[in-house]
CSV table of C-alpha atoms in Angstrom, one decimal:
chain,number,residue,atom,x,y,z
A,69,MET,CA,-122.9,67.0,79.1
A,70,THR,CA,-119.3,66.3,79.9
A,71,GLN,CA,-118.1,63.2,81.8
A,72,ASN,CA,-115.6,63.6,84.6
A,73,ALA,CA,-112.4,61.9,83.5
A,74,THR,CA,-111.1,59.3,85.9
A,75,PRO,CA,-107.7,60.2,86.9
A,76,ASN,CA,-105.0,57.7,86.2
A,77,GLN,CA,-104.3,55.6,89.3
A,78,PRO,CA,-100.6,55.7,90.2
A,79,GLN,CA,-98.8,52.4,89.7
A,80,HIS,CA,-97.4,51.1,93.0
A,81,PRO,CA,-94.5,48.6,93.0
A,82,THR,CA,-95.4,45.1,93.9
A,83,GLN,CA,-93.5,42.1,95.3
A,84,SER,CA,-92.8,41.0,91.7
A,85,ASP,CA,-91.0,44.2,90.9
A,86,PRO,CA,-87.3,43.5,90.7
A,87,GLU,CA,-86.6,46.8,92.2
A,88,HIS,CA,-88.8,46.3,95.3
A,89,PRO,CA,-86.8,46.7,98.5
A,90,ALA,CA,-88.3,43.6,100.2
A,91,LYS,CA,-87.2,41.4,97.4
A,92,GLY,CA,-83.7,42.8,97.7
A,93,ARG,CA,-83.6,42.0,101.3
A,94,GLY,CA,-84.7,38.4,100.6
A,95,GLY,CA,-81.9,37.9,98.1
A,96,ARG,CA,-79.3,39.2,100.6
A,97,ARG,CA,-80.6,36.7,103.2
A,98,ARG,CA,-80.3,33.8,100.7
A,99,ARG,CA,-76.8,34.8,99.8
A,100,LEU,CA,-75.9,35.1,103.5
A,101,LEU,CA,-77.3,31.6,104.3
A,102,ALA,CA,-75.4,30.2,101.3
A,103,VAL,CA,-72.2,31.7,102.6
A,104,LEU,CA,-72.8,30.4,106.2
A,105,ALA,CA,-73.8,26.9,104.9
A,106,LEU,CA,-70.3,26.1,103.5
A,107,PRO,CA,-68.3,26.5,106.7
A,108,ALA,CA,-71.1,24.7,108.7
A,109,ALA,CA,-70.9,21.8,106.4
A,110,LEU,CA,-67.1,21.7,106.7
A,111,LEU,CA,-67.3,21.8,110.5
A,112,LEU,CA,-69.9,19.0,110.5
A,113,GLY,CA,-67.7,16.8,108.2
A,114,LEU,CA,-64.6,17.5,110.3
A,115,GLY,CA,-66.5,16.6,113.5
A,116,LEU,CA,-67.7,13.4,112.0
A,117,TYR,CA,-64.2,12.4,110.8
A,118,TRP,CA,-62.6,13.3,114.1
A,119,PHE,CA,-65.1,11.6,116.5
A,120,GLN,CA,-66.4,8.9,114.2
A,121,PRO,CA,-69.4,8.3,116.4
A,122,TRP,CA,-70.7,5.4,114.3
A,123,LYS,CA,-67.9,3.2,115.5
A,124,LEU,CA,-69.5,3.0,118.9
A,125,TRP,CA,-72.2,0.8,117.3
A,126,GLN,CA,-69.8,-1.2,115.1
A,127,ASP,CA,-67.9,-4.2,116.5
A,128,ALA,CA,-64.8,-5.7,115.0
A,129,THR,CA,-64.1,-9.2,116.3
A,130,VAL,CA,-60.7,-10.9,115.7
A,131,HIS,CA,-59.8,-14.4,116.8
A,132,GLU,CA,-56.1,-15.3,116.5
A,133,SER,CA,-54.4,-18.4,117.7
A,134,LEU,CA,-51.4,-18.1,119.9
A,135,PRO,CA,-48.3,-18.0,117.7
A,136,ALA,CA,-46.3,-21.2,117.7
A,137,ALA,CA,-42.9,-20.2,116.4
A,138,ALA,CA,-40.5,-23.1,115.7
A,139,PRO,CA,-37.9,-23.7,118.4
A,140,SER,CA,-34.3,-22.8,117.5
A,141,ALA,CA,-32.5,-25.7,115.8
A,142,ALA,CA,-29.9,-27.5,117.8
A,143,ALA,CA,-26.3,-27.3,116.7
A,144,PRO,CA,-25.3,-30.5,114.8
A,145,SER,CA,-22.7,-32.8,116.4
A,146,PRO,CA,-19.3,-33.3,114.9
A,147,THR,CA,-20.5,-36.6,113.5
A,148,GLY,CA,-23.6,-35.0,112.0
A,149,SER,CA,-25.9,-37.1,114.2
A,150,PRO,CA,-29.3,-35.3,114.7
A,151,ALA,CA,-29.8,-37.2,117.9
A,152,ALA,CA,-26.5,-36.1,119.3
A,153,GLY,CA,-27.2,-32.5,118.4
A,154,ALA,CA,-30.6,-32.6,120.1
A,155,ALA,CA,-28.9,-33.9,123.3
A,156,GLN,CA,-27.1,-30.6,123.5
A,157,GLY,CA,-30.4,-28.8,124.3
A,158,THR,CA,-33.0,-26.7,122.5
A,159,ALA,CA,-35.2,-23.8,123.4
A,160,PRO,CA,-38.5,-24.5,125.2
A,161,ALA,CA,-40.9,-26.2,122.9
A,162,THR,CA,-44.0,-24.4,124.2
A,163,PRO,CA,-44.9,-20.7,124.8
A,164,GLN,CA,-44.5,-19.5,128.3
A,165,THR,CA,-46.7,-16.9,130.1
A,166,LEU,CA,-44.3,-14.5,131.9
A,167,ALA,CA,-46.9,-12.1,133.3
A,168,GLN,CA,-50.6,-11.4,133.0
A,169,GLY,CA,-53.4,-9.2,134.3
A,170,ALA,CA,-57.1,-8.5,134.0
A,171,LEU,CA,-58.3,-5.5,132.0
A,172,ILE,CA,-60.2,-2.8,133.9
A,173,SER,CA,-62.5,-0.2,132.5
A,174,HIS,CA,-61.4,3.4,131.9
A,175,GLU,CA,-63.3,5.7,129.6
A,176,HIS,CA,-65.2,2.7,128.1
A,177,ALA,CA,-66.3,-0.6,129.7
A,178,THR,CA,-63.4,-3.0,129.1
A,179,THR,CA,-62.9,-6.7,130.1
A,180,GLY,CA,-60.5,-9.4,129.2
A,181,THR,CA,-57.0,-10.7,130.0
A,182,ALA,CA,-53.6,-9.4,128.9
A,183,LYS,CA,-50.7,-11.8,128.8
A,184,LEU,CA,-47.0,-11.3,128.2
A,185,ILE,CA,-45.8,-14.5,126.5
A,186,ARG,CA,-42.3,-15.7,125.5
A,187,LEU,CA,-42.4,-17.8,122.3
A,188,PRO,CA,-40.2,-20.9,121.6
A,189,ASP,CA,-37.9,-18.8,119.4
A,190,GLY,CA,-37.2,-16.4,122.3
A,191,SER,CA,-39.4,-13.5,120.9
A,192,HIS,CA,-42.2,-12.0,123.0
A,193,THR,CA,-45.8,-11.2,122.2
A,194,LEU,CA,-48.6,-9.5,124.1
A,195,ARG,CA,-51.8,-11.5,123.9
A,196,LEU,CA,-55.3,-10.1,124.6
A,197,GLU,CA,-57.8,-12.8,125.4
A,198,ASN,CA,-61.6,-12.5,125.6
A,199,LEU,CA,-61.2,-8.8,124.9
A,200,ASP,CA,-64.4,-6.8,125.0
A,201,THR,CA,-64.3,-3.0,124.7
A,202,SER,CA,-65.8,-0.2,122.7
A,203,ASN,CA,-64.7,0.6,119.2
A,204,GLY,CA,-63.3,4.0,118.5
A,205,PRO,CA,-61.0,6.2,116.4
A,206,ASP,CA,-57.3,5.6,116.3
A,207,LEU,CA,-57.1,2.9,119.1
A,208,ARG,CA,-53.6,1.5,119.9
A,209,VAL,CA,-52.2,-1.1,122.1
A,210,TRP,CA,-49.6,0.3,124.4
A,211,LEU,CA,-47.0,-1.4,126.6
A,212,THR,CA,-46.2,1.1,129.4
A,213,ASP,CA,-44.5,1.7,132.7
A,214,ALA,CA,-47.4,3.6,134.2
A,215,PRO,CA,-49.4,2.4,137.2
A,216,VAL,CA,-53.0,1.2,136.5
A,217,LYS,CA,-55.4,3.3,138.4
A,218,GLU,CA,-59.2,2.8,138.8
A,219,GLY,CA,-61.6,5.6,137.8
A,220,THR,CA,-61.0,8.8,135.8
A,221,VAL,CA,-57.7,9.5,137.5
A,222,GLY,CA,-56.3,6.6,135.5
A,223,TRP,CA,-57.6,7.6,132.1
A,224,ARG,CA,-54.6,9.7,131.0
A,225,VAL,CA,-51.6,8.5,132.9
A,226,PHE,CA,-50.1,6.2,130.2
A,227,ASP,CA,-48.4,8.8,128.1
A,228,ASP,CA,-46.7,10.4,131.2
A,229,GLY,CA,-43.8,8.0,131.3
A,230,LYS,CA,-42.3,5.3,129.1
A,231,TYR,CA,-44.4,3.5,126.6
A,232,VAL,CA,-44.2,1.5,123.4
A,233,SER,CA,-47.0,1.3,120.8
A,234,LEU,CA,-47.5,-2.3,119.5
A,235,GLY,CA,-49.7,-1.1,116.7
A,236,LYS,CA,-53.4,-0.4,116.0
A,237,LEU,CA,-56.0,-2.4,117.9
A,238,LYS,CA,-57.0,-5.2,115.5
A,239,GLY,CA,-60.6,-5.5,116.9
A,240,ASN,CA,-62.5,-4.4,119.9
A,241,LYS,CA,-63.5,-8.0,120.6
A,242,GLY,CA,-61.8,-11.4,120.6
A,243,ASP,CA,-58.3,-12.9,121.0
A,244,GLN,CA,-55.4,-11.1,119.5
A,245,ASN,CA,-51.6,-11.1,119.4
A,246,TYR,CA,-49.2,-8.1,119.3
A,247,ALA,CA,-45.6,-8.7,118.6
A,248,ILE,CA,-43.1,-6.9,120.9
A,249,PRO,CA,-40.1,-5.5,119.0
A,250,ALA,CA,-36.8,-7.4,119.6
A,251,ASP,CA,-35.1,-4.2,121.0
A,252,VAL,CA,-37.8,-3.8,123.7
A,253,ASN,CA,-37.1,-5.3,127.1
A,254,PRO,CA,-40.6,-6.4,128.4
A,255,SER,CA,-39.3,-6.3,132.0
A,256,ASP,CA,-39.1,-2.5,131.7
A,257,TYR,CA,-42.9,-2.3,131.4
A,258,GLY,CA,-45.6,-3.3,133.9
A,259,SER,CA,-48.9,-2.5,132.3
A,260,ILE,CA,-50.8,-2.3,129.0
A,261,SER,CA,-53.4,0.2,127.8
A,262,ILE,CA,-56.0,0.2,125.0
A,263,TRP,CA,-55.2,3.8,124.1
A,264,CYS,CA,-57.1,6.2,122.0
A,265,ASP,CA,-54.3,8.2,120.4
A,266,ARG,CA,-56.6,10.8,118.9
A,267,PHE,CA,-58.0,12.0,122.3
A,268,ASP,CA,-55.1,10.8,124.6
A,269,VAL,CA,-57.3,8.7,126.8
A,270,SER,CA,-57.3,5.0,127.9
A,271,PHE,CA,-60.3,2.9,127.1
A,272,GLY,CA,-59.1,0.1,129.4
A,273,ALA,CA,-55.8,-1.1,131.0
A,274,ALA,CA,-54.2,-4.0,132.8
A,275,ALA,CA,-51.3,-4.3,135.3
A,276,LEU,CA,-49.0,-7.2,134.3
A,277,THR,CA,-47.9,-9.3,137.3
A,278,THR,CA,-45.6,-12.4,137.2
A,279,ALA,CA,-47.5,-15.5,136.3
């Protein structure tokens, strides 16, 4: 009696077969994701650098004393007597506040006082007292001729006219001094702004009026 031979079962490809189409599709997906991940990471890094959102939760407090530059020396008398030379007159011995104004809020809540001060040596400085504003990227202190306006209409007016940058904001809180260059006439400017140079927007500003 003969036995029926069992026909050989055909071998079907499985998921582990390197030539299986499904595995090929999975490999292509992984390669596509890897290609897309690189520009996404670059965009994320660029966004973090540009906006620096962590600064909104970081305060930098700076407390500086008012500069006390020495008054100009009096010219000596022909006899060389210091007393006689002093009698000819000297520069004012104390700083003088020429103009000042309260800071108002623009894009960020801002308070404090801005003062235009003439020092005993005849130089000028802008002093921010009790400053309290938000931290942010690329903040500058600007002396400008623009009017100070409440609300969003006043956020971007300070680069429309004449302005001088006095340098980077030293801290978003505290009392700070910003020297005004000798070739700048302070009377040509009537306001100051805490200006975000990266996004062209004012965090806060103050109109300077005669003290």
